[in-house]
CSV table of C-alpha atoms in Angstrom, one decimal:
chain,number,residue,atom,x,y,z
A,144,MET,CA,18.5,-17.2,-2.6
A,145,LEU,CA,22.1,-16.7,-1.4
A,146,LEU,CA,22.9,-15.2,-4.8
A,147,TYR,CA,20.0,-12.7,-4.4
A,148,PHE,CA,21.3,-11.7,-0.9
A,149,GLY,CA,24.8,-11.4,-2.4
A,150,MET,CA,23.5,-9.0,-5.0
A,151,ILE,CA,22.0,-6.8,-2.3
A,152,HIS,CA,25.5,-6.7,-0.6
A,153,LEU,CA,27.0,-5.8,-4.0
A,154,ALA,CA,24.5,-3.0,-4.6
A,155,ALA,CA,25.2,-1.6,-1.1
A,156,LEU,CA,28.9,-1.5,-1.9
A,157,CYS,CA,28.1,0.4,-5.1
A,158,GLY,CA,26.2,3.1,-3.2
A,159,HIS,CA,22.6,2.0,-3.6
A,160,LYS,CA,20.9,3.8,-0.7
A,161,LYS,CA,18.1,1.2,-0.1
A,162,ALA,CA,20.5,-1.6,-0.2
A,163,GLN,CA,22.8,0.2,2.2
A,164,LEU,CA,19.9,0.6,4.6
A,165,MET,CA,19.0,-3.0,4.3
A,166,ILE,CA,22.5,-4.2,5.1
A,167,GLN,CA,22.8,-1.8,8.0
A,168,GLY,CA,19.4,-3.2,9.3
A,169,GLN,CA,20.6,-6.8,8.9
A,170,ARG,CA,23.7,-6.0,11.0
A,171,GLU,CA,21.4,-4.7,13.8
A,172,VAL,CA,18.6,-7.3,13.6
A,173,TRP,CA,20.0,-9.9,16.0
A,174,ASP,CA,20.7,-7.3,18.7
A,175,LYS,CA,17.1,-6.1,18.3
A,176,LEU,CA,15.7,-9.6,18.5
A,177,SER,CA,17.8,-10.3,21.7
A,178,ALA,CA,15.3,-8.0,23.5
A,179,ILE,CA,12.7,-10.7,23.2
A,180,SER,CA,12.5,-12.5,26.6
A,181,HIS,CA,10.4,-15.5,27.6
A,182,THR,CA,11.2,-15.4,31.3
A,183,ASP,CA,7.7,-13.8,31.9
A,184,ASN,CA,6.0,-16.6,30.0
A,185,SER,CA,5.1,-14.1,27.3
A,186,GLN,CA,3.7,-15.5,24.1
A,187,TRP,CA,4.6,-13.8,20.8
A,188,ILE,CA,2.7,-13.4,17.5
A,189,TRP,CA,4.9,-12.7,14.5
A,190,PHE,CA,3.6,-10.6,11.6
A,191,HIS,CA,5.8,-10.3,8.5
A,192,VAL,CA,5.2,-7.8,5.7
A,193,SER,CA,7.2,-6.8,2.7
A,194,SER,CA,6.7,-3.1,2.7
A,195,VAL,CA,4.3,-0.2,3.3
A,196,GLY,CA,1.4,-1.6,1.3
A,197,GLU,CA,1.4,-5.0,3.0
A,198,PHE,CA,1.8,-3.2,6.4
A,199,GLU,CA,-1.5,-1.4,5.7
A,200,GLN,CA,-3.1,-4.8,5.1
A,201,ALA,CA,-1.8,-6.1,8.4
A,202,ARG,CA,-2.6,-3.0,10.3
A,203,PRO,CA,-6.4,-3.6,10.9
A,204,ILE,CA,-5.5,-7.0,12.5
A,205,LEU,CA,-2.6,-5.6,14.5
A,206,GLU,CA,-4.6,-2.7,15.9
A,207,ARG,CA,-7.6,-4.8,16.8
A,208,LEU,CA,-5.2,-7.3,18.5
A,209,ARG,CA,-3.8,-4.4,20.6
A,210,ALA,CA,-7.2,-2.8,21.3
A,211,GLU,CA,-8.7,-6.0,22.7
A,212,HIS,CA,-5.8,-6.4,25.2
A,213,THR,CA,-5.0,-9.9,24.3
A,214,PRO,CA,-2.2,-11.5,26.3
A,215,TYR,CA,0.2,-11.7,23.3
A,216,LYS,CA,3.2,-9.6,22.5
A,217,VAL,CA,3.7,-8.8,18.8
A,218,LEU,CA,6.8,-8.8,16.6
A,219,LEU,CA,6.5,-7.0,13.2
A,220,THR,CA,9.2,-7.7,10.6
A,221,PHE,CA,9.8,-5.9,7.3
A,222,PHE,CA,11.8,-7.0,4.2
A,223,SER,CA,11.8,-3.6,2.5
A,224,PRO,CA,13.9,-0.7,3.8
A,225,SER,CA,11.3,1.8,2.8
A,226,GLY,CA,8.7,0.0,4.8
A,227,TYR,CA,10.9,-0.4,7.8
A,228,GLU,CA,12.2,3.1,7.8
A,229,MET,CA,8.6,4.5,7.7
A,230,ARG,CA,7.2,2.3,10.4
A,231,LYS,CA,10.1,1.4,12.7
A,232,ASN,CA,8.5,3.4,15.5
A,233,TYR,CA,5.0,1.9,15.1
A,234,ASP,CA,3.6,1.8,18.6
A,235,GLN,CA,0.9,-0.8,18.2
A,236,VAL,CA,3.5,-3.7,18.4
A,237,ASP,CA,6.2,-4.6,20.9
A,238,LEU,CA,9.1,-4.8,18.5
A,239,VAL,CA,9.8,-3.9,14.8
A,240,THR,CA,12.8,-5.3,13.0
A,241,TYR,CA,14.0,-6.4,9.6
A,242,LEU,CA,13.4,-10.0,8.7
A,243,PRO,CA,16.9,-11.7,8.8
A,244,PHE,CA,17.9,-12.8,5.4
A,245,ALA,CA,16.0,-16.0,4.6
A,246,THR,CA,18.7,-18.7,4.9
A,247,ARG,CA,18.1,-22.0,6.7
A,248,ARG,CA,20.5,-21.1,9.5
A,249,ASN,CA,18.9,-17.6,10.0
A,250,ALA,CA,15.4,-19.1,10.0
A,251,GLN,CA,16.3,-21.6,12.7
A,252,ARG,CA,18.0,-19.0,14.8
A,253,PHE,CA,15.1,-16.5,14.4
A,254,LEU,CA,12.5,-19.0,15.5
A,255,ALA,CA,14.6,-20.1,18.5
A,256,MET,CA,14.7,-16.5,19.7
A,257,VAL,CA,11.1,-15.5,19.0
A,258,GLN,CA,9.3,-18.8,19.6
A,259,PRO,CA,6.1,-17.4,18.0
A,260,GLN,CA,2.7,-19.0,18.8
A,261,LYS,CA,1.5,-17.9,15.4
A,262,ALA,CA,3.2,-16.6,12.3
A,263,ILE,CA,1.2,-14.4,9.9
A,264,PHE,CA,2.4,-13.4,6.5
A,265,ILE,CA,0.8,-10.8,4.3
A,266,LYS,CA,-0.2,-11.2,0.6
A,267,TYR,CA,2.9,-12.2,-1.4
A,268,GLU,CA,5.5,-13.2,1.2
A,269,PHE,CA,6.7,-16.8,0.6
A,270,TRP,CA,10.2,-17.3,2.1
A,271,PRO,CA,11.1,-21.0,1.7
A,272,ALA,CA,13.6,-21.2,4.6
A,273,TYR,CA,11.1,-19.7,7.1
A,274,LEU,CA,8.0,-21.6,5.9
A,275,LYS,CA,9.8,-24.9,6.1
A,276,ALA,CA,11.2,-24.2,9.5
A,277,LEU,CA,7.8,-23.1,10.8
A,278,ARG,CA,6.2,-26.3,9.5
A,279,LYS,CA,8.9,-28.5,10.9
A,280,GLN,CA,8.4,-26.9,14.4
A,281,GLY,CA,4.6,-27.2,14.1
A,282,ILE,CA,4.0,-23.5,14.5
A,283,ALA,CA,0.6,-22.3,13.2
A,284,THR,CA,1.3,-20.3,10.0
A,285,TYR,CA,-1.1,-18.2,8.0
A,286,ILE,CA,-1.2,-15.8,5.1
A,287,ILE,CA,-3.8,-13.1,4.8
A,288,ALA,CA,-5.1,-11.0,1.9
A,289,ALA,CA,-3.4,-13.4,-0.5
A,290,ILE,CA,-4.2,-13.4,-4.1
A,291,PHE,CA,-3.2,-16.1,-6.7
A,292,ARG,CA,-3.0,-16.0,-10.5
A,293,LYS,CA,-2.3,-18.8,-13.0
A,294,SER,CA,0.8,-16.9,-14.1
A,295,GLN,CA,2.5,-17.3,-10.8
A,296,LEU,CA,5.4,-19.7,-10.4
A,297,PHE,CA,3.3,-22.0,-8.1
A,298,PHE,CA,1.2,-23.0,-11.1
A,299,LYS,CA,3.8,-23.4,-13.8
A,300,PRO,CA,4.4,-26.9,-15.1
A,301,TRP,CA,7.7,-26.9,-13.3
A,302,GLY,CA,6.3,-25.2,-10.2
A,303,GLY,CA,5.8,-28.2,-8.0
A,304,TRP,CA,8.6,-27.2,-5.6
A,305,TYR,CA,7.2,-23.7,-5.1
A,306,ARG,CA,3.6,-25.1,-4.9
A,307,ASN,CA,4.6,-27.3,-2.0
A,308,LEU,CA,5.5,-24.1,0.0
A,309,LEU,CA,1.8,-23.3,0.1
A,310,ARG,CA,1.2,-26.6,2.0
A,311,CYS,CA,3.3,-25.1,4.8
A,312,PHE,CA,0.4,-22.8,5.8
A,313,THR,CA,-2.1,-23.8,8.4
A,314,HIS,CA,-4.6,-21.7,6.6
A,315,LEU,CA,-4.7,-19.3,3.7
A,316,TYR,CA,-7.1,-16.3,3.7
A,317,VAL,CA,-7.5,-15.2,0.1
A,318,GLN,CA,-9.1,-12.1,-1.5
A,319,ASP,CA,-11.3,-13.7,-4.1
A,320,ALA,CA,-13.0,-16.8,-5.5
A,321,ASP,CA,-10.6,-17.0,-8.4
A,322,SER,CA,-7.7,-17.6,-5.9
A,323,LEU,CA,-9.7,-20.2,-4.0
A,324,ASP,CA,-10.7,-22.1,-7.2
A,325,LEU,CA,-7.1,-22.0,-8.5
A,326,LEU,CA,-5.7,-23.4,-5.2
A,327,SER,CA,-8.4,-26.1,-5.1
A,328,GLN,CA,-7.3,-27.4,-8.5
A,329,TYR,CA,-4.0,-28.4,-6.9
A,330,GLY,CA,-5.5,-29.9,-3.8
A,331,ILE,CA,-5.0,-27.0,-1.5
A,332,THR,CA,-8.3,-26.7,0.3
A,333,ASN,CA,-7.5,-25.1,3.7
A,334,VAL,CA,-8.5,-21.8,2.2
A,335,THR,CA,-11.1,-19.1,3.1
A,336,ILE,CA,-12.3,-16.2,1.0
A,337,ALA,CA,-11.9,-13.3,3.4
A,338,GLY,CA,-11.4,-10.3,1.1
A,339,ASP,CA,-8.9,-7.5,1.5
A,340,THR,CA,-8.3,-5.8,4.9
A,341,ARG,CA,-7.3,-2.6,3.1
A,342,PHE,CA,-11.0,-1.8,2.5
A,343,ASP,CA,-11.5,-1.8,6.3
A,344,ARG,CA,-8.3,0.2,6.7
A,345,VAL,CA,-9.1,3.0,4.2
A,346,THR,CA,-12.6,3.3,5.7
A,347,ARG,CA,-11.1,3.8,9.2
A,348,ILE,CA,-8.6,6.4,7.8
A,349,ALA,CA,-11.5,8.3,6.1
A,350,ASN,CA,-13.5,8.3,9.4
A,351,ASP,CA,-10.5,9.6,11.3
A,352,SER,CA,-9.2,12.0,8.7
A,353,LYS,CA,-8.1,15.5,9.7
A,354,ASP,CA,-9.2,18.7,8.0
A,355,ILE,CA,-6.6,20.5,5.9
A,356,PRO,CA,-7.5,24.2,6.1
A,357,ILE,CA,-5.2,25.2,3.2
A,358,ALA,CA,-6.7,22.6,0.9
A,359,GLN,CA,-10.2,23.7,1.9
A,360,ALA,CA,-9.2,27.3,1.2
A,361,PHE,CA,-7.7,26.3,-2.1
A,362,ARG,CA,-11.0,24.7,-3.1
A,363,GLU,CA,-13.1,27.7,-2.0
A,364,TYR,CA,-10.9,30.5,-3.4
A,365,THR,CA,-10.3,29.0,-6.8
A,366,SER,CA,-13.8,30.1,-7.9
A,367,LEU,CA,-12.4,33.7,-7.8
A,368,LEU,CA,-10.2,32.8,-10.7
A,369,SER,CA,-13.0,31.6,-13.0
A,370,THR,CA,-14.4,33.8,-15.7
A,371,THR,CA,-17.8,32.0,-15.3
A,372,ASN,CA,-20.0,31.5,-12.3
A,373,GLN,CA,-19.4,27.7,-12.4
A,374,GLN,CA,-17.5,26.2,-9.5
A,375,PRO,CA,-14.2,24.9,-10.7
A,376,THR,CA,-13.5,21.1,-10.6
A,377,VAL,CA,-10.8,20.0,-8.2
A,378,ILE,CA,-8.6,17.0,-9.2
A,379,VAL,CA,-6.4,15.4,-6.6
A,380,ALA,CA,-3.5,13.5,-8.3
A,381,GLY,CA,-1.9,11.2,-5.8
A,382,SER,CA,1.5,9.4,-5.8
A,383,THR,CA,2.4,10.8,-9.2
A,384,TRP,CA,5.5,10.1,-11.3
A,385,PRO,CA,6.9,12.1,-14.2
A,386,GLU,CA,4.7,10.3,-16.9
A,387,ASP,CA,1.6,11.1,-14.9
A,388,GLU,CA,2.6,14.7,-14.3
A,389,LYS,CA,3.1,15.3,-18.1
A,390,LEU,CA,-0.6,14.3,-18.7
A,391,LEU,CA,-1.8,16.5,-15.9
A,392,ALA,CA,0.2,19.5,-17.0
A,393,ARG,CA,-1.1,19.3,-20.5
A,394,TYR,CA,-4.6,18.9,-19.3
A,395,MET,CA,-4.3,21.9,-17.1
A,396,GLN,CA,-3.2,24.0,-20.1
A,397,GLU,CA,-6.4,22.9,-22.0
A,398,ARG,CA,-8.9,23.2,-19.2
A,399,GLU,CA,-8.8,26.6,-17.4
A,400,ASP,CA,-11.7,25.6,-15.2
A,401,ILE,CA,-9.7,22.9,-13.5
A,402,ARG,CA,-7.8,23.2,-10.2
A,403,LEU,CA,-5.2,20.6,-9.3
A,404,ILE,CA,-3.8,19.3,-6.0
A,405,LEU,CA,-0.7,17.5,-6.9
A,406,VAL,CA,0.9,15.0,-4.5
A,407,PRO,CA,4.1,13.5,-6.0
A,408,HIS,CA,5.3,10.1,-5.0
A,409,GLU,CA,8.8,11.5,-4.5
A,410,ILE,CA,9.3,15.0,-3.0
A,411,HIS,CA,13.0,15.4,-3.2
A,412,GLU,CA,14.2,18.7,-4.6
A,413,LYS,CA,15.2,17.4,-8.0
A,414,HIS,CA,11.7,16.0,-8.7
A,415,LEU,CA,10.1,19.2,-7.4
A,416,HIS,CA,12.4,21.2,-9.7
A,417,ASP,CA,11.3,19.0,-12.7
A,418,ILE,CA,7.7,19.7,-11.7
A,419,PHE,CA,8.4,23.4,-11.5
A,420,THR,CA,9.8,23.3,-15.1
A,421,LEU,CA,6.9,21.2,-16.4
A,422,PHE,CA,4.2,23.5,-14.9
A,423,GLU,CA,6.3,26.6,-15.8
A,424,GLY,CA,6.4,27.6,-12.1
A,425,GLN,CA,2.6,28.0,-11.9
A,426,PHE,CA,2.0,26.3,-8.5
A,427,ILE,CA,2.3,27.0,-4.8
A,428,ARG,CA,4.0,24.5,-2.5
A,429,TYR,CA,1.9,23.5,0.5
A,430,THR,CA,4.7,24.5,2.9
A,431,ARG,CA,4.7,28.0,1.5
A,432,ALA,CA,0.9,28.4,1.1
A,433,THR,CA,-1.2,30.8,3.1
A,434,ARG,CA,-4.8,31.8,3.0
A,435,ARG,CA,-3.7,35.0,1.3
A,436,ASN,CA,-1.8,33.5,-1.6
A,437,ILE,CA,-3.6,30.3,-2.2
A,438,GLY,CA,-6.2,32.0,-4.4
A,439,GLN,CA,-3.5,33.1,-6.8
A,440,THR,CA,-2.8,29.6,-8.2
A,441,ARG,CA,-4.6,26.8,-10.0
A,442,VAL,CA,-2.1,24.2,-8.7
A,443,LEU,CA,-1.4,23.3,-5.1
A,444,LEU,CA,1.6,21.0,-4.7
A,445,LEU,CA,1.8,19.0,-1.5
A,446,ASP,CA,5.5,18.8,-0.6
A,447,THR,CA,4.9,17.0,2.7
A,448,MET,CA,4.3,13.4,3.7
A,449,GLY,CA,1.3,11.7,5.2
A,450,MET,CA,-1.5,14.0,4.0
A,451,LEU,CA,-2.7,12.2,0.8
A,452,SER,CA,-5.4,10.1,2.3
A,453,SER,CA,-7.0,13.1,3.9
A,454,VAL,CA,-6.7,15.5,0.9
A,455,TYR,CA,-8.8,13.3,-1.3
A,456,LYS,CA,-11.9,14.6,0.5
A,457,TYR,CA,-11.4,17.9,-1.3
A,458,ALA,CA,-11.5,16.3,-4.8
A,459,ASP,CA,-14.2,15.9,-7.4
A,460,VAL,CA,-12.0,13.4,-9.3
A,461,ALA,CA,-8.9,11.5,-8.4
A,462,TYR,CA,-6.0,10.4,-10.5
A,463,ILE,CA,-3.7,7.8,-9.1
A,464,GLY,CA,-0.1,7.7,-10.2
A,465,GLY,CA,2.3,4.8,-11.0
A,466,GLY,CA,0.3,3.2,-13.8
A,467,PHE,CA,3.0,4.0,-16.4
A,468,GLY,CA,5.7,2.5,-14.2
A,469,ASP,CA,5.7,-0.6,-11.9
A,470,GLY,CA,2.0,-0.4,-11.1
A,471,ILE,CA,-0.6,2.0,-9.7
A,472,HIS,CA,-0.6,3.1,-6.1
A,473,ASN,CA,-3.5,3.0,-3.6
A,474,THR,CA,-6.8,3.6,-5.4
A,475,LEU,CA,-8.9,2.8,-2.4
A,476,GLU,CA,-7.7,5.9,-0.4
A,477,ALA,CA,-9.5,7.9,-3.0
A,478,ALA,CA,-12.5,5.7,-3.8
A,479,VAL,CA,-13.6,5.6,-0.2
A,480,TRP,CA,-14.4,9.3,-0.5
A,481,GLY,CA,-17.0,8.6,-3.2
A,482,ILE,CA,-15.1,10.1,-6.2
A,483,PRO,CA,-14.2,8.7,-9.6
A,484,VAL,CA,-10.7,7.3,-9.9
A,485,LEU,CA,-8.5,7.3,-13.0
A,486,PHE,CA,-5.1,5.6,-13.4
A,487,GLY,CA,-2.6,4.4,-15.9
A,488,PRO,CA,-2.5,1.1,-17.9
A,489,LYS,CA,-0.5,-1.1,-15.5
A,490,HIS,CA,-3.3,-2.0,-13.1
A,491,HIS,CA,-4.0,-5.6,-13.9
A,492,LYS,CA,-2.4,-7.1,-10.8
A,493,PHE,CA,-4.6,-5.0,-8.6
A,494,ARG,CA,-7.9,-6.6,-7.8
A,495,GLU,CA,-9.4,-3.4,-6.4
A,496,ALA,CA,-8.7,-1.6,-9.7
A,497,LYS,CA,-10.5,-4.3,-11.6
A,498,GLY,CA,-13.4,-4.0,-9.1
A,499,LEU,CA,-13.6,-0.2,-9.6
A,500,LEU,CA,-13.5,-0.6,-13.4
A,501,GLU,CA,-16.3,-3.2,-13.3
A,502,ALA,CA,-18.3,-1.1,-11.0
A,503,GLY,CA,-18.3,1.8,-13.5
A,504,ALA,CA,-16.4,4.0,-11.0
A,505,SER,CA,-13.1,4.2,-12.7
A,506,TYR,CA,-11.2,4.6,-16.0
A,507,SER,CA,-7.8,3.3,-17.1
A,508,VAL,CA,-5.8,5.5,-19.5
A,509,ALA,CA,-2.9,4.6,-21.8
A,510,ASN,CA,-2.2,7.9,-23.4
A,511,TYR,CA,-3.1,11.6,-23.4
A,512,ALA,CA,-6.1,11.2,-25.7
A,513,GLU,CA,-7.6,8.6,-23.4
A,514,PHE,CA,-6.7,10.7,-20.4
A,515,LYS,CA,-8.5,13.7,-21.7
A,516,ALA,CA,-11.6,11.9,-22.9
A,517,HIS,CA,-12.0,9.9,-19.7
A,518,MET,CA,-11.2,12.8,-17.4
A,519,ASP,CA,-13.7,15.0,-19.2
A,520,GLU,CA,-16.4,12.4,-18.8
A,521,ALA,CA,-15.5,11.7,-15.1
A,522,ILE,CA,-15.8,15.4,-14.4
A,523,VAL,CA,-19.3,15.5,-15.9
A,524,ARG,CA,-20.4,12.3,-14.2
A,525,HIS,CA,-18.4,12.7,-10.9
A,526,ARG,CA,-21.4,12.4,-8.6
A,527,GLU,CA,-22.8,9.3,-10.3
A,528,MET,CA,-19.4,7.6,-10.6
A,529,GLY,CA,-18.4,8.7,-7.1
A,530,GLN,CA,-21.4,6.9,-5.7
A,531,LEU,CA,-20.5,3.8,-7.5
A,532,ALA,CA,-17.0,4.0,-6.1
A,533,LYS,CA,-18.3,4.4,-2.6
A,534,ASN,CA,-20.8,1.5,-3.0
A,535,TYR,CA,-17.9,-0.7,-4.2
A,536,VAL,CA,-15.7,0.0,-1.2
A,537,GLN,CA,-18.6,-0.6,1.2
A,538,SER,CA,-19.5,-3.9,-0.5
A,539,GLU,CA,-16.0,-5.2,0.3
A,540,LEU,CA,-15.8,-4.4,4.0
A,541,GLY,CA,-15.5,-7.1,6.6
A,542,ALA,CA,-12.2,-8.9,6.0
A,543,THR,CA,-10.7,-7.9,9.3
A,544,GLU,CA,-13.6,-9.4,11.2
A,545,ILE,CA,-13.5,-12.7,9.3
A,546,ILE,CA,-9.8,-13.2,9.7
A,547,TYR,CA,-9.5,-12.0,13.3
A,548,GLU,CA,-12.3,-14.2,14.6
A,549,SER,CA,-10.9,-17.2,12.7
A,550,LEU,CA,-7.4,-16.7,14.1
A,551,LYS,CA,-8.8,-17.1,17.6
A,552,PHE,CA,-6.4,-14.8,19.3
A,553,ASN,CA,-8.3,-15.0,22.6
A,554,VAL,CA,-8.3,-18.8,22.8
């Protein structure tokens, strides 16, 4: 563990921006934590997440906790710089900080300052120094939205030491029966199948979504470009990377009846220039779009942050990026709108992707031939497949209620 943290320091010295942000955050973390006071007999709940995705899983619990005016104060910690930088001003908790590097000394110092009544980890966060210190001090410790696979270190023949970390939890709330069954094989039975709070979260986002007039205008005006009376199909491609964009650009060349709203994962100028070259300049950036010029293009590129979850409402079909890299991004933000969802091959660690595939609401593609065939079919069957997607999301609702009531915040 010390070697890992040393590598982060080295990366920062070499100019790695995220590592530099993390080191800067670590320098400030103790000053931030010193703001915690117990002179008013306040009781703190500690939530720890890795990054943005895990934060979204914690968020339904956090926001219900605040809405019900419980007597607790809440500390939210992040490991990832990207997560911290995006949510450091989140106003539904009392304090947001980095998690101090997970050494034994730091864990003891952290717990002495925070004195949490409960500690709640999200999905994959297993820091030995903190888990052992929490257990030693008898602090109720939970993990929510967890998912376990036989391939994880816990279940290797040499994984006994890691597996014992799971016994530090007061209770584990897992996403599926496979996780429960796997844990039970090793005598870990303080487990509840609660599901994934992201289903509740994306449903809330959809219910609260804002209209995007330019996207609506794009959808309406595109019919003027068609040589037929048929309404063009709109694809929204979310969180795309270069490999995804190559597929989309080629498809747009072959299907003149298609209109695309492209939302890149990274919107720095170099990436936008690469997209400009790939699409031969044939798009309008959202920040330069008007009701007058939006009908002159088949591609609308969102070069802003925070709009993706709402823009899916204007799609007939969604394509989710990342599947040719480290793994697909959020498929549920699209599926909740009742539209088919396509994504790349690296989706096997994502339970919701498996669920959408099994429901007949989604396709995975590994190359352009598969992309074209499955996109063509999804366009033809978009209403049927979209209803299946919506049904799947609705069938998975309720994790927030199960977990929140079980944690007994009001007791």
